[in-house]
Amino acid sequence: MGGEIEGTLEDVTKLSAAELKRKRAREWYASLAKDLKENRNKKARDIRKRRNYESQGRGRRRLRQGRRGRRGAEVAAVGAHEAAAARAYDAVATTRARARRGGGGCGARRARAAEGVRRRPLPGDAQPCWVST
């Protein structure tokens, strides 16, 4: 063959059927690879945009909605204080459920520890500085 194959009519007529088939296959695979690369780049760009959006604090909605357990849906956690209380409430509910299922003595200890965390005042509580916690 010698040299690069152009797409003109003269070059195509010089090619045998097998060479023409190989040429078309190469072009088809090149276009396919280009499409796949564009799709991959678009997907990566979308992922970067989403991560950037969440890292700017716009993902705070998730804090308000929270990751709620079975009973946690009853608690409407709006601020950081309420969100922490809701998490503690969920921890107590899940550890008690584990203890009921027969998780051993360890589950009861975990439930008591979680209750202790829930009873402790949170930093957002308004208390005088001389009151010890």
A tleap script that builds the chain and sets N, CA, C and O, in Angstrom:
source leaprc.protein.ff14SB
mol = sequence {
  NMET GLY GLY GLU ILE GLU GLY THR LEU GLU
  ASP VAL THR LYS LEU SER ALA ALA GLU LEU
  LYS ARG LYS ARG ALA ARG GLU TRP TYR ALA
  SER LEU ALA LYS ASP LEU LYS GLU ASN ARG
  ASN LYS LYS ALA ARG ASP ILE ARG LYS ARG
  ARG ASN TYR GLU SER GLN GLY ARG GLY ARG
  ARG ARG LEU ARG GLN GLY ARG ARG GLY ARG
  ARG GLY ALA GLU VAL ALA ALA VAL GLY ALA
  HIE GLU ALA ALA ALA ALA ARG ALA TYR ASP
  ALA VAL ALA THR THR ARG ALA ARG ALA ARG
  ARG GLY GLY GLY GLY CYS GLY ALA ARG ARG
  ALA ARG ALA ALA GLU GLY VAL ARG ARG ARG
  PRO LEU PRO GLY ASP ALA GLN PRO CYS TRP
  VAL SER CTHR
}
set mol.1.N position { 0.830 -1.186 0.000 }
set mol.1.CA position { 0.000 0.000 0.000 }
set mol.1.C position { 0.870 1.243 0.000 }
set mol.1.O position { 0.732 2.084 -0.888 }
set mol.2.N position { 1.741 1.378 0.948 }
set mol.2.CA position { 2.693 2.470 0.963 }
set mol.2.C position { 2.046 3.835 1.147 }
set mol.2.O position { 1.481 4.389 0.204 }
set mol.3.N position { 2.125 4.363 2.323 }
set mol.3.CA position { 1.595 5.699 2.570 }
set mol.3.C position { 0.221 5.659 3.219 }
set mol.3.O position { -0.342 4.599 3.491 }
set mol.4.N position { -0.291 6.854 3.452 }
set mol.4.CA position { -1.567 6.975 4.138 }
set mol.4.C position { -2.717 6.884 3.137 }
set mol.4.O position { -2.616 7.391 2.020 }
set mol.5.N position { -3.779 6.255 3.530 }
set mol.5.CA position { -4.926 6.070 2.638 }
set mol.5.C position { -5.846 7.269 2.779 }
set mol.5.O position { -6.297 7.602 3.874 }
set mol.6.N position { -6.114 7.903 1.662 }
set mol.6.CA position { -7.036 9.035 1.640 }
set mol.6.C position { -8.428 8.509 1.297 }
set mol.6.O position { -8.575 7.384 0.819 }
set mol.7.N position { -9.428 9.319 1.540 }
set mol.7.CA position { -10.790 8.890 1.285 }
set mol.7.C position { -11.314 9.279 -0.084 }
set mol.7.O position { -12.528 9.300 -0.285 }
set mol.8.N position { -10.452 9.583 -1.019 }
set mol.8.CA position { -10.932 10.003 -2.344 }
set mol.8.C position { -11.360 8.798 -3.164 }
set mol.8.O position { -11.068 7.657 -2.807 }
set mol.9.N position { -12.046 9.054 -4.254 }
set mol.9.CA position { -12.563 7.996 -5.119 }
set mol.9.C position { -11.438 7.207 -5.781 }
set mol.9.O position { -11.545 5.990 -5.938 }
set mol.10.N position { -10.359 7.890 -6.172 }
set mol.10.CA position { -9.235 7.206 -6.821 }
set mol.10.C position { -8.622 6.167 -5.894 }
set mol.10.O position { -8.345 5.039 -6.300 }
set mol.11.N position { -8.413 6.569 -4.628 }
set mol.11.CA position { -7.786 5.652 -3.679 }
set mol.11.C position { -8.681 4.459 -3.392 }
set mol.11.O position { -8.194 3.338 -3.242 }
set mol.12.N position { -9.975 4.689 -3.316 }
set mol.12.CA position { -10.902 3.601 -3.016 }
set mol.12.C position { -10.920 2.590 -4.159 }
set mol.12.O position { -11.000 1.385 -3.918 }
set mol.13.N position { -10.848 3.061 -5.377 }
set mol.13.CA position { -10.867 2.130 -6.516 }
set mol.13.C position { -9.590 1.307 -6.590 }
set mol.13.O position { -9.606 0.195 -7.119 }
set mol.14.N position { -8.484 1.832 -6.071 }
set mol.14.CA position { -7.225 1.093 -6.082 }
set mol.14.C position { -7.210 -0.017 -5.035 }
set mol.14.O position { -6.459 -0.984 -5.166 }
set mol.15.N position { -8.033 0.115 -4.000 }
set mol.15.CA position { -8.011 -0.847 -2.893 }
set mol.15.C position { -8.733 -2.127 -3.275 }
set mol.15.O position { -9.691 -2.114 -4.048 }
set mol.16.N position { -8.265 -3.214 -2.727 }
set mol.16.CA position { -8.992 -4.470 -2.890 }
set mol.16.C position { -10.145 -4.483 -1.891 }
set mol.16.O position { -10.225 -3.617 -1.020 }
set mol.17.N position { -11.012 -5.438 -2.012 }
set mol.17.CA position { -12.179 -5.523 -1.122 }
set mol.17.C position { -11.742 -5.712 0.326 }
set mol.17.O position { -12.328 -5.114 1.228 }
set mol.18.N position { -10.724 -6.532 0.562 }
set mol.18.CA position { -10.262 -6.789 1.932 }
set mol.18.C position { -9.658 -5.533 2.548 }
set mol.18.O position { -9.904 -5.226 3.714 }
set mol.19.N position { -8.863 -4.805 1.756 }
set mol.19.CA position { -8.250 -3.574 2.268 }
set mol.19.C position { -9.302 -2.522 2.564 }
set mol.19.O position { -9.219 -1.809 3.564 }
set mol.20.N position { -10.302 -2.429 1.681 }
set mol.20.CA position { -11.389 -1.473 1.889 }
set mol.20.C position { -12.164 -1.809 3.164 }
set mol.20.O position { -12.549 -0.922 3.927 }
set mol.21.N position { -12.383 -3.103 3.377 }
set mol.21.CA position { -13.093 -3.549 4.577 }
set mol.21.C position { -12.298 -3.181 5.833 }
set mol.21.O position { -12.866 -2.713 6.820 }
set mol.22.N position { -10.965 -3.398 5.786 }
set mol.22.CA position { -10.118 -3.049 6.933 }
set mol.22.C position { -10.129 -1.545 7.187 }
set mol.22.O position { -10.174 -1.098 8.334 }
set mol.23.N position { -10.086 -0.768 6.100 }
set mol.23.CA position { -10.079 0.698 6.229 }
set mol.23.C position { -11.369 1.187 6.892 }
set mol.23.O position { -11.339 2.019 7.799 }
set mol.24.N position { -12.491 0.661 6.427 }
set mol.24.CA position { -13.783 1.069 7.008 }
set mol.24.C position { -13.897 0.633 8.467 }
set mol.24.O position { -14.451 1.353 9.297 }
set mol.25.N position { -13.370 -0.546 8.768 }
set mol.25.CA position { -13.408 -1.021 10.156 }
set mol.25.C position { -12.583 -0.108 11.055 }
set mol.25.O position { -13.007 0.217 12.164 }
set mol.26.N position { -11.397 0.310 10.582 }
set mol.26.CA position { -10.562 1.224 11.365 }
set mol.26.C position { -11.282 2.540 11.624 }
set mol.26.O position { -11.257 3.055 12.742 }
set mol.27.N position { -11.922 3.084 10.595 }
set mol.27.CA position { -12.652 4.347 10.754 }
set mol.27.C position { -13.813 4.194 11.734 }
set mol.27.O position { -14.066 5.066 12.565 }
set mol.28.N position { -14.513 3.065 11.615 }
set mol.28.CA position { -15.658 2.835 12.502 }
set mol.28.C position { -15.195 2.731 13.948 }
set mol.28.O position { -15.800 3.332 14.836 }
set mol.29.N position { -14.116 1.967 14.198 }
set mol.29.CA position { -13.610 1.831 15.563 }
set mol.29.C position { -13.076 3.153 16.092 }
set mol.29.O position { -13.213 3.443 17.281 }
set mol.30.N position { -12.471 3.958 15.227 }
set mol.30.CA position { -11.970 5.266 15.660 }
set mol.30.C position { -13.129 6.159 16.095 }
set mol.30.O position { -13.042 6.840 17.117 }
set mol.31.N position { -14.220 6.156 15.315 }
set mol.31.CA position { -15.369 6.988 15.693 }
set mol.31.C position { -16.032 6.462 16.963 }
set mol.31.O position { -16.504 7.237 17.794 }
set mol.32.N position { -16.063 5.136 17.105 }
set mol.32.CA position { -16.648 4.539 18.306 }
set mol.32.C position { -15.832 4.913 19.536 }
set mol.32.O position { -16.388 5.270 20.575 }
set mol.33.N position { -14.504 4.829 19.410 }
set mol.33.CA position { -13.634 5.183 20.531 }
set mol.33.C position { -13.815 6.648 20.906 }
set mol.33.O position { -13.787 6.998 22.086 }
set mol.34.N position { -14.000 7.505 19.906 }
set mol.34.CA position { -14.201 8.929 20.176 }
set mol.34.C position { -15.497 9.144 20.956 }
set mol.34.O position { -15.521 9.917 21.913 }
set mol.35.N position { -16.579 8.463 20.552 }
set mol.35.CA position { -17.857 8.586 21.260 }
set mol.35.C position { -17.738 8.109 22.699 }
set mol.35.O position { -18.241 8.751 23.621 }
set mol.36.N position { -17.062 6.964 22.883 }
set mol.36.CA position { -16.904 6.440 24.238 }
set mol.36.C position { -16.108 7.400 25.106 }
set mol.36.O position { -16.430 7.606 26.277 }
set mol.37.N position { -15.067 7.987 24.527 }
set mol.37.CA position { -14.242 8.932 25.274 }
set mol.37.C position { -15.055 10.160 25.663 }
set mol.37.O position { -14.937 10.654 26.784 }
set mol.38.N position { -15.884 10.659 24.734 }
set mol.38.CA position { -16.721 11.819 25.043 }
set mol.38.C position { -17.703 11.492 26.161 }
set mol.38.O position { -17.909 12.307 27.061 }
set mol.39.N position { -18.312 10.307 26.115 }
set mol.39.CA position { -19.250 9.909 27.169 }
set mol.39.C position { -18.543 9.812 28.513 }
set mol.39.O position { -19.069 10.249 29.536 }
set mol.40.N position { -17.343 9.233 28.501 }
set mol.40.CA position { -16.580 9.077 29.739 }
set mol.40.C position { -16.213 10.445 30.311 }
set mol.40.O position { -16.299 10.659 31.520 }
set mol.41.N position { -15.804 11.367 29.442 }
set mol.41.CA position { -15.451 12.713 29.899 }
set mol.41.C position { -16.663 13.445 30.454 }
set mol.41.O position { -16.555 14.150 31.457 }
set mol.42.N position { -17.819 13.283 29.810 }
set mol.42.CA position { -19.040 13.942 30.286 }
set mol.42.C position { -19.430 13.409 31.661 }
set mol.42.O position { -19.822 14.171 32.544 }
set mol.43.N position { -19.321 12.098 31.831 }
set mol.43.CA position { -19.664 11.498 33.115 }
set mol.43.C position { -18.721 12.002 34.210 }
set mol.43.O position { -19.165 12.334 35.309 }
set mol.44.N position { -17.421 12.060 33.910 }
set mol.44.CA position { -16.450 12.552 34.888 }
set mol.44.C position { -16.718 14.018 35.222 }
set mol.44.O position { -16.588 14.427 36.376 }
set mol.45.N position { -17.094 14.810 34.212 }
set mol.45.CA position { -17.396 16.223 34.443 }
set mol.45.C position { -18.614 16.364 35.356 }
set mol.45.O position { -18.620 17.201 36.259 }
set mol.46.N position { -19.640 15.550 35.124 }
set mol.46.CA position { -20.837 15.600 35.971 }
set mol.46.C position { -20.511 15.225 37.413 }
set mol.46.O position { -21.016 15.842 38.351 }
set mol.47.N position { -19.664 14.211 37.585 }
set mol.47.CA position { -19.277 13.795 38.939 }
set mol.47.C position { -18.522 14.918 39.635 }
set mol.47.O position { -18.771 15.203 40.806 }
set mol.48.N position { -17.595 15.560 38.917 }
set mol.48.CA position { -16.839 16.671 39.507 }
set mol.48.C position { -17.761 17.813 39.905 }
set mol.48.O position { -17.595 18.402 40.973 }
set mol.49.N position { -18.740 18.131 39.047 }
set mol.49.CA position { -19.685 19.205 39.370 }
set mol.49.C position { -20.469 18.881 40.633 }
set mol.49.O position { -20.651 19.739 41.497 }
set mol.50.N position { -20.938 17.622 40.737 }
set mol.50.CA position { -21.730 17.238 41.901 }
set mol.50.C position { -20.898 17.314 43.180 }
set mol.50.O position { -21.366 17.816 44.201 }
set mol.51.N position { -19.658 16.812 43.118 }
set mol.51.CA position { -18.796 16.861 44.308 }
set mol.51.C position { -18.490 18.295 44.708 }
set mol.51.O position { -18.475 18.622 45.895 }
set mol.52.N position { -18.250 19.143 43.733 }
set mol.52.CA position { -17.972 20.543 44.006 }
set mol.52.C position { -19.188 21.204 44.644 }
set mol.52.O position { -19.049 21.978 45.592 }
set mol.53.N position { -20.366 20.906 44.134 }
set mol.53.CA position { -21.609 21.464 44.668 }
set mol.53.C position { -21.791 21.057 46.128 }
set mol.53.O position { -22.152 21.879 46.970 }
set mol.54.N position { -21.536 19.771 46.422 }
set mol.54.CA position { -21.718 19.292 47.792 }
set mol.54.C position { -20.652 19.847 48.721 }
set mol.54.O position { -20.935 20.100 49.892 }
set mol.55.N position { -19.430 20.044 48.227 }
set mol.55.CA position { -18.359 20.522 49.092 }
set mol.55.C position { -18.521 21.994 49.440 }
set mol.55.O position { -17.893 22.466 50.387 }
set mol.56.N position { -19.336 22.725 48.708 }
set mol.56.CA position { -19.557 24.133 49.014 }
set mol.56.C position { -20.615 24.319 50.089 }
set mol.56.O position { -21.035 25.448 50.344 }
set mol.57.N position { -21.048 23.253 50.716 }
set mol.57.CA position { -22.016 23.363 51.792 }
set mol.57.C position { -23.444 23.295 51.328 }
set mol.57.O position { -24.365 23.426 52.135 }
set mol.58.N position { -23.650 23.091 50.033 }
set mol.58.CA position { -25.022 23.009 49.548 }
set mol.58.C position { -25.614 21.640 49.822 }
set mol.58.O position { -26.800 21.412 49.586 }
set mol.59.N position { -24.792 20.732 50.318 }
set mol.59.CA position { -25.297 19.419 50.673 }
set mol.59.C position { -25.849 19.385 52.084 }
set mol.59.O position { -26.118 18.311 52.622 }
set mol.60.N position { -26.024 20.574 52.700 }
set mol.60.CA position { -26.523 20.627 54.074 }
set mol.60.C position { -27.948 20.135 54.201 }
set mol.60.O position { -28.407 19.796 55.292 }
set mol.61.N position { -28.645 20.100 53.078 }
set mol.61.CA position { -30.015 19.590 53.129 }
set mol.61.C position { -30.047 18.194 53.711 }
set mol.61.O position { -31.004 17.810 54.384 }
set mol.62.N position { -28.981 17.427 53.445 }
set mol.62.CA position { -28.940 16.057 53.945 }
set mol.62.C position { -28.918 16.040 55.466 }
set mol.62.O position { -29.454 15.119 56.083 }
set mol.63.N position { -28.298 17.060 56.084 }
set mol.63.CA position { -28.270 17.122 57.542 }
set mol.63.C position { -29.680 17.295 58.088 }
set mol.63.O position { -30.072 16.647 59.058 }
set mol.64.N position { -30.440 18.188 57.439 }
set mol.64.CA position { -31.798 18.423 57.923 }
set mol.64.C position { -32.678 17.208 57.718 }
set mol.64.O position { -33.466 16.843 58.591 }
set mol.65.N position { -32.539 16.582 56.557 }
set mol.65.CA position { -33.348 15.399 56.301 }
set mol.65.C position { -32.823 14.254 57.146 }
set mol.65.O position { -33.589 13.450 57.677 }
set mol.66.N position { -31.507 14.193 57.262 }
set mol.66.CA position { -30.892 13.196 58.122 }
set mol.66.C position { -31.012 11.793 57.580 }
set mol.66.O position { -31.787 11.505 56.668 }
set mol.67.N position { -30.216 10.936 58.176 }
set mol.67.CA position { -30.332 9.522 57.844 }
set mol.67.C position { -31.122 8.920 58.989 }
set mol.67.O position { -30.573 8.658 60.060 }
set mol.68.N position { -32.376 8.707 58.772 }
set mol.68.CA position { -33.250 8.360 59.885 }
set mol.68.C position { -33.483 6.868 59.959 }
set mol.68.O position { -33.583 6.177 58.945 }
set mol.69.N position { -33.566 6.395 61.180 }
set mol.69.CA position { -33.885 4.994 61.405 }
set mol.69.C position { -35.381 4.796 61.430 }
set mol.69.O position { -36.139 5.597 60.882 }
set mol.70.N position { -35.799 3.723 62.071 }
set mol.70.CA position { -37.220 3.399 62.099 }
set mol.70.C position { -38.007 4.456 62.867 }
set mol.70.O position { -39.065 4.898 62.420 }
set mol.71.N position { -37.484 4.859 64.023 }
set mol.71.CA position { -38.208 5.843 64.825 }
set mol.71.C position { -37.749 7.267 64.547 }
set mol.71.O position { -38.431 8.225 64.909 }
set mol.72.N position { -36.611 7.403 63.912 }
set mol.72.CA position { -36.063 8.733 63.687 }
set mol.72.C position { -36.911 9.581 62.771 }
set mol.72.O position { -36.772 10.804 62.765 }
set mol.73.N position { -37.791 8.965 61.993 }
set mol.73.CA position { -38.650 9.730 61.097 }
set mol.73.C position { -39.613 10.601 61.888 }
set mol.73.O position { -40.130 11.588 61.364 }
set mol.74.N position { -39.860 10.245 63.155 }
set mol.74.CA position { -40.758 11.045 63.981 }
set mol.74.C position { -40.100 12.362 64.391 }
set mol.74.O position { -40.782 13.347 64.672 }
set mol.75.N position { -38.785 12.364 64.421 }
set mol.75.CA position { -38.063 13.545 64.889 }
set mol.75.C position { -37.786 14.452 63.700 }
set mol.75.O position { -37.153 14.027 62.733 }
set mol.76.N position { -38.245 15.677 63.755 }
set mol.76.CA position { -37.971 16.620 62.668 }
set mol.76.C position { -36.735 17.429 63.048 }
set mol.76.O position { -36.835 18.428 63.761 }
set mol.77.N position { -35.584 16.999 62.574 }
set mol.77.CA position { -34.333 17.659 62.926 }
set mol.77.C position { -34.086 18.817 61.974 }
set mol.77.O position { -33.895 18.607 60.776 }
set mol.78.N position { -34.088 20.033 62.497 }
set mol.78.CA position { -33.911 21.197 61.640 }
set mol.78.C position { -32.517 21.788 61.800 }
set mol.78.O position { -31.813 21.972 60.807 }
set mol.79.N position { -32.110 22.084 63.006 }
set mol.79.CA position { -30.791 22.681 63.227 }
set mol.79.C position { -29.767 21.637 63.606 }
set mol.79.O position { -30.067 20.443 63.627 }
set mol.80.N position { -28.558 22.078 63.906 }
set mol.80.CA position { -27.483 21.147 64.265 }
set mol.80.C position { -27.787 20.465 65.599 }
set mol.80.O position { -27.521 19.274 65.763 }
set mol.81.N position { -28.339 21.212 66.543 }
set mol.81.CA position { -28.672 20.654 67.861 }
set mol.81.C position { -29.724 19.557 67.726 }
set mol.81.O position { -29.588 18.477 68.299 }
set mol.82.N position { -30.762 19.845 66.970 }
set mol.82.CA position { -31.824 18.864 66.781 }
set mol.82.C position { -31.325 17.663 65.991 }
set mol.82.O position { -31.752 16.535 66.240 }
set mol.83.N position { -30.426 17.894 65.043 }
set mol.83.CA position { -29.877 16.787 64.258 }
set mol.83.C position { -29.068 15.853 65.148 }
set mol.83.O position { -29.146 14.633 65.007 }
set mol.84.N position { -28.283 16.432 66.072 }
set mol.84.CA position { -27.499 15.605 66.987 }
set mol.84.C position { -28.424 14.819 67.912 }
set mol.84.O position { -28.178 13.646 68.196 }
set mol.85.N position { -29.489 15.470 68.379 }
set mol.85.CA position { -30.447 14.777 69.241 }
set mol.85.C position { -31.132 13.645 68.479 }
set mol.85.O position { -31.368 12.571 69.032 }
set mol.86.N position { -31.448 13.891 67.217 }
set mol.86.CA position { -32.101 12.858 66.407 }
set mol.86.C position { -31.172 11.675 66.189 }
set mol.86.O position { -31.613 10.526 66.217 }
set mol.87.N position { -29.875 11.947 65.969 }
set mol.87.CA position { -28.920 10.851 65.796 }
set mol.87.C position { -28.808 10.025 67.065 }
set mol.87.O position { -28.743 8.797 67.008 }
set mol.88.N position { -28.785 10.702 68.224 }
set mol.88.CA position { -28.718 9.973 69.490 }
set mol.88.C position { -29.985 9.148 69.692 }
set mol.88.O position { -29.925 8.014 70.166 }
set mol.89.N position { -31.133 9.723 69.329 }
set mol.89.CA position { -32.405 9.021 69.456 }
set mol.89.C position { -32.409 7.770 68.586 }
set mol.89.O position { -32.866 6.709 69.011 }
set mol.90.N position { -31.895 7.902 67.362 }
set mol.90.CA position { -31.800 6.752 66.463 }
set mol.90.C position { -30.852 5.702 67.010 }
set mol.90.O position { -31.116 4.505 66.899 }
set mol.91.N position { -29.741 6.146 67.606 }
set mol.91.CA position { -28.768 5.199 68.156 }
set mol.91.C position { -29.401 4.379 69.270 }
set mol.91.O position { -29.186 3.170 69.357 }
set mol.92.N position { -30.183 5.037 70.122 }
set mol.92.CA position { -30.854 4.318 71.211 }
set mol.92.C position { -31.843 3.313 70.634 }
set mol.92.O position { -31.891 2.165 71.075 }
set mol.93.N position { -32.628 3.739 69.657 }
set mol.93.CA position { -33.640 2.855 69.075 }
set mol.93.C position { -33.005 1.641 68.407 }
set mol.93.O position { -33.489 0.521 68.568 }
set mol.94.N position { -31.937 1.851 67.666 }
set mol.94.CA position { -31.324 0.718 66.962 }
set mol.94.C position { -30.628 -0.227 67.922 }
set mol.94.O position { -30.689 -1.443 67.738 }
set mol.95.N position { -29.961 0.309 68.956 }
set mol.95.CA position { -29.288 -0.594 69.903 }
set mol.95.C position { -30.299 -1.378 70.726 }
set mol.95.O position { -30.063 -2.541 71.052 }
set mol.96.N position { -31.424 -0.754 71.066 }
set mol.96.CA position { -32.460 -1.508 71.788 }
set mol.96.C position { -33.033 -2.614 70.910 }
set mol.96.O position { -33.296 -3.720 71.383 }
set mol.97.N position { -33.223 -2.311 69.637 }
set mol.97.CA position { -33.741 -3.329 68.715 }
set mol.97.C position { -32.754 -4.483 68.591 }
set mol.97.O position { -33.160 -5.645 68.547 }
set mol.98.N position { -31.466 -4.175 68.534 }
set mol.98.CA position { -30.457 -5.237 68.473 }
set mol.98.C position { -30.468 -6.076 69.741 }
set mol.98.O position { -30.330 -7.298 69.682 }
set mol.99.N position { -30.631 -5.426 70.886 }
set mol.99.CA position { -30.657 -6.157 72.151 }
set mol.99.C position { -31.877 -7.073 72.210 }
set mol.99.O position { -31.790 -8.193 72.713 }
set mol.100.N position { -33.031 -6.592 71.690 }
set mol.100.CA position { -34.238 -7.422 71.685 }
set mol.100.C position { -34.080 -8.641 70.797 }
set mol.100.O position { -34.617 -9.709 71.092 }
set mol.101.N position { -33.336 -8.480 69.702 }
set mol.101.CA position { -33.145 -9.599 68.782 }
set mol.101.C position { -32.196 -10.647 69.340 }
set mol.101.O position { -31.975 -11.676 68.700 }
set mol.102.N position { -31.647 -10.417 70.484 }
set mol.102.CA position { -30.749 -11.400 71.081 }
set mol.102.C position { -29.306 -11.171 70.693 }
set mol.102.O position { -28.575 -12.116 70.396 }
set mol.103.N position { -28.901 -9.925 70.697 }
set mol.103.CA position { -27.526 -9.594 70.362 }
set mol.103.C position { -26.567 -9.833 71.511 }
set mol.103.O position { -25.390 -9.488 71.406 }
set mol.104.N position { -27.033 -10.412 72.600 }
set mol.104.CA position { -26.153 -10.666 73.736 }
set mol.104.C position { -26.189 -9.518 74.724 }
set mol.104.O position { -26.934 -8.555 74.543 }
set mol.105.N position { -25.383 -9.620 75.767 }
set mol.105.CA position { -25.337 -8.593 76.802 }
set mol.105.C position { -24.731 -7.301 76.310 }
set mol.105.O position { -24.967 -6.239 76.887 }
set mol.106.N position { -23.962 -7.381 75.264 }
set mol.106.CA position { -23.280 -6.197 74.754 }
set mol.106.C position { -24.285 -5.173 74.229 }
set mol.106.O position { -24.052 -3.970 74.348 }
set mol.107.N position { -25.390 -5.626 73.655 }
set mol.107.CA position { -26.388 -4.716 73.106 }
set mol.107.C position { -27.031 -3.863 74.180 }
set mol.107.O position { -27.290 -2.678 73.967 }
set mol.108.N position { -27.291 -4.463 75.340 }
set mol.108.CA position { -27.895 -3.707 76.437 }
set mol.108.C position { -26.932 -2.633 76.927 }
set mol.108.O position { -27.344 -1.515 77.236 }
set mol.109.N position { -25.637 -2.978 76.997 }
set mol.109.CA position { -24.646 -1.991 77.424 }
set mol.109.C position { -24.568 -0.841 76.430 }
set mol.109.O position { -24.451 0.322 76.816 }
set mol.110.N position { -24.632 -1.180 75.144 }
set mol.110.CA position { -24.589 -0.137 74.122 }
set mol.110.C position { -25.803 0.783 74.244 }
set mol.110.O position { -25.683 1.997 74.079 }
set mol.111.N position { -26.969 0.206 74.534 }
set mol.111.CA position { -28.187 1.011 74.672 }
set mol.111.C position { -28.061 1.969 75.847 }
set mol.111.O position { -28.429 3.139 75.740 }
set mol.112.N position { -27.536 1.470 76.984 }
set mol.112.CA position { -27.357 2.347 78.146 }
set mol.112.C position { -26.358 3.459 77.842 }
set mol.112.O position { -26.556 4.604 78.249 }
set mol.113.N position { -25.288 3.124 77.130 }
set mol.113.CA position { -24.285 4.135 76.783 }
set mol.113.C position { -24.889 5.192 75.865 }
set mol.113.O position { -24.612 6.381 76.022 }
set mol.114.N position { -25.704 4.768 74.917 }
set mol.114.CA position { -26.337 5.721 74.003 }
set mol.114.C position { -27.330 6.601 74.741 }
set mol.114.O position { -27.465 7.783 74.424 }
set mol.115.N position { -28.032 6.036 75.728 }
set mol.115.CA position { -28.956 6.851 76.519 }
set mol.115.C position { -28.195 7.901 77.309 }
set mol.115.O position { -28.650 9.036 77.450 }
set mol.116.N position { -27.017 7.510 77.829 }
set mol.116.CA position { -26.188 8.472 78.551 }
set mol.116.C position { -25.765 9.618 77.653 }
set mol.116.O position { -25.719 10.769 78.087 }
set mol.117.N position { -25.460 9.313 76.420 }
set mol.117.CA position { -25.092 10.355 75.463 }
set mol.117.C position { -26.280 11.262 75.209 }
set mol.117.O position { -26.123 12.476 75.081 }
set mol.118.N position { -27.472 10.678 75.135 }
set mol.118.CA position { -28.656 11.476 74.844 }
set mol.118.C position { -28.998 12.392 76.020 }
set mol.118.O position { -29.452 13.518 75.815 }
set mol.119.N position { -28.781 11.914 77.261 }
set mol.119.CA position { -29.131 12.722 78.429 }
set mol.119.C position { -28.165 13.879 78.650 }
set mol.119.O position { -28.538 14.900 79.227 }
set mol.120.N position { -26.919 13.721 78.191 }
set mol.120.CA position { -25.921 14.759 78.387 }
set mol.120.C position { -26.310 16.006 77.599 }
set mol.120.O position { -26.728 15.887 76.448 }
set mol.121.N position { -26.184 17.203 78.184 }
set mol.121.CA position { -26.551 18.415 77.436 }
set mol.121.C position { -25.584 18.650 76.283 }
set mol.121.O position { -24.393 18.352 76.375 }
set mol.122.N position { -26.108 19.175 75.231 }
set mol.122.CA position { -25.302 19.455 74.048 }
set mol.122.C position { -24.726 20.866 74.129 }
set mol.122.O position { -25.247 21.696 74.874 }
set mol.123.N position { -23.660 21.157 73.376 }
set mol.123.CA position { -23.024 22.476 73.460 }
set mol.123.C position { -23.953 23.639 73.135 }
set mol.123.O position { -23.706 24.757 73.588 }
set mol.124.N position { -24.993 23.414 72.381 }
set mol.124.CA position { -25.898 24.497 72.020 }
set mol.124.C position { -26.866 24.881 73.134 }
set mol.124.O position { -27.574 25.881 73.013 }
set mol.125.N position { -26.910 24.101 74.224 }
set mol.125.CA position { -27.834 24.409 75.316 }
set mol.125.C position { -27.413 25.695 76.024 }
set mol.125.O position { -26.226 25.954 76.221 }
set mol.126.N position { -28.406 26.488 76.399 }
set mol.126.CA position { -28.118 27.736 77.113 }
set mol.126.C position { -28.003 27.425 78.597 }
set mol.126.O position { -29.009 27.206 79.272 }
set mol.127.N position { -26.766 27.405 79.105 }
set mol.127.CA position { -26.527 27.167 80.529 }
set mol.127.C position { -25.502 28.172 81.024 }
set mol.127.O position { -24.618 28.582 80.272 }
set mol.128.N position { -25.612 28.566 82.268 }
set mol.128.CA position { -24.581 29.456 82.819 }
set mol.128.C position { -23.238 28.726 82.881 }
set mol.128.O position { -23.195 27.499 82.974 }
set mol.129.N position { -22.161 29.478 82.831 }
set mol.129.CA position { -20.842 28.858 82.780 }
set mol.129.C position { -20.478 28.157 84.086 }
set mol.129.O position { -19.614 27.281 84.071 }
set mol.130.N position { -21.109 28.510 85.233 }
set mol.130.CA position { -20.737 27.889 86.500 }
set mol.130.C position { -21.425 26.546 86.731 }
set mol.130.O position { -21.072 25.820 87.660 }
set mol.131.N position { -22.410 26.211 85.885 }
set mol.131.CA position { -23.094 24.932 86.029 }
set mol.131.C position { -22.240 23.861 85.368 }
set mol.131.O position { -21.917 23.950 84.183 }
set mol.132.N position { -21.875 22.838 86.156 }
set mol.132.CA position { -21.041 21.775 85.582 }
set mol.132.C position { -21.937 20.727 84.932 }
set mol.132.O position { -23.055 20.477 85.384 }
set mol.133.N position { -21.431 20.125 83.876 }
set mol.133.CA position { -22.224 19.111 83.170 }
set mol.133.C position { -21.791 17.729 83.574 }
set mol.133.O position { -22.342 16.743 83.086 }
savepdb mol mol.pdb
quit
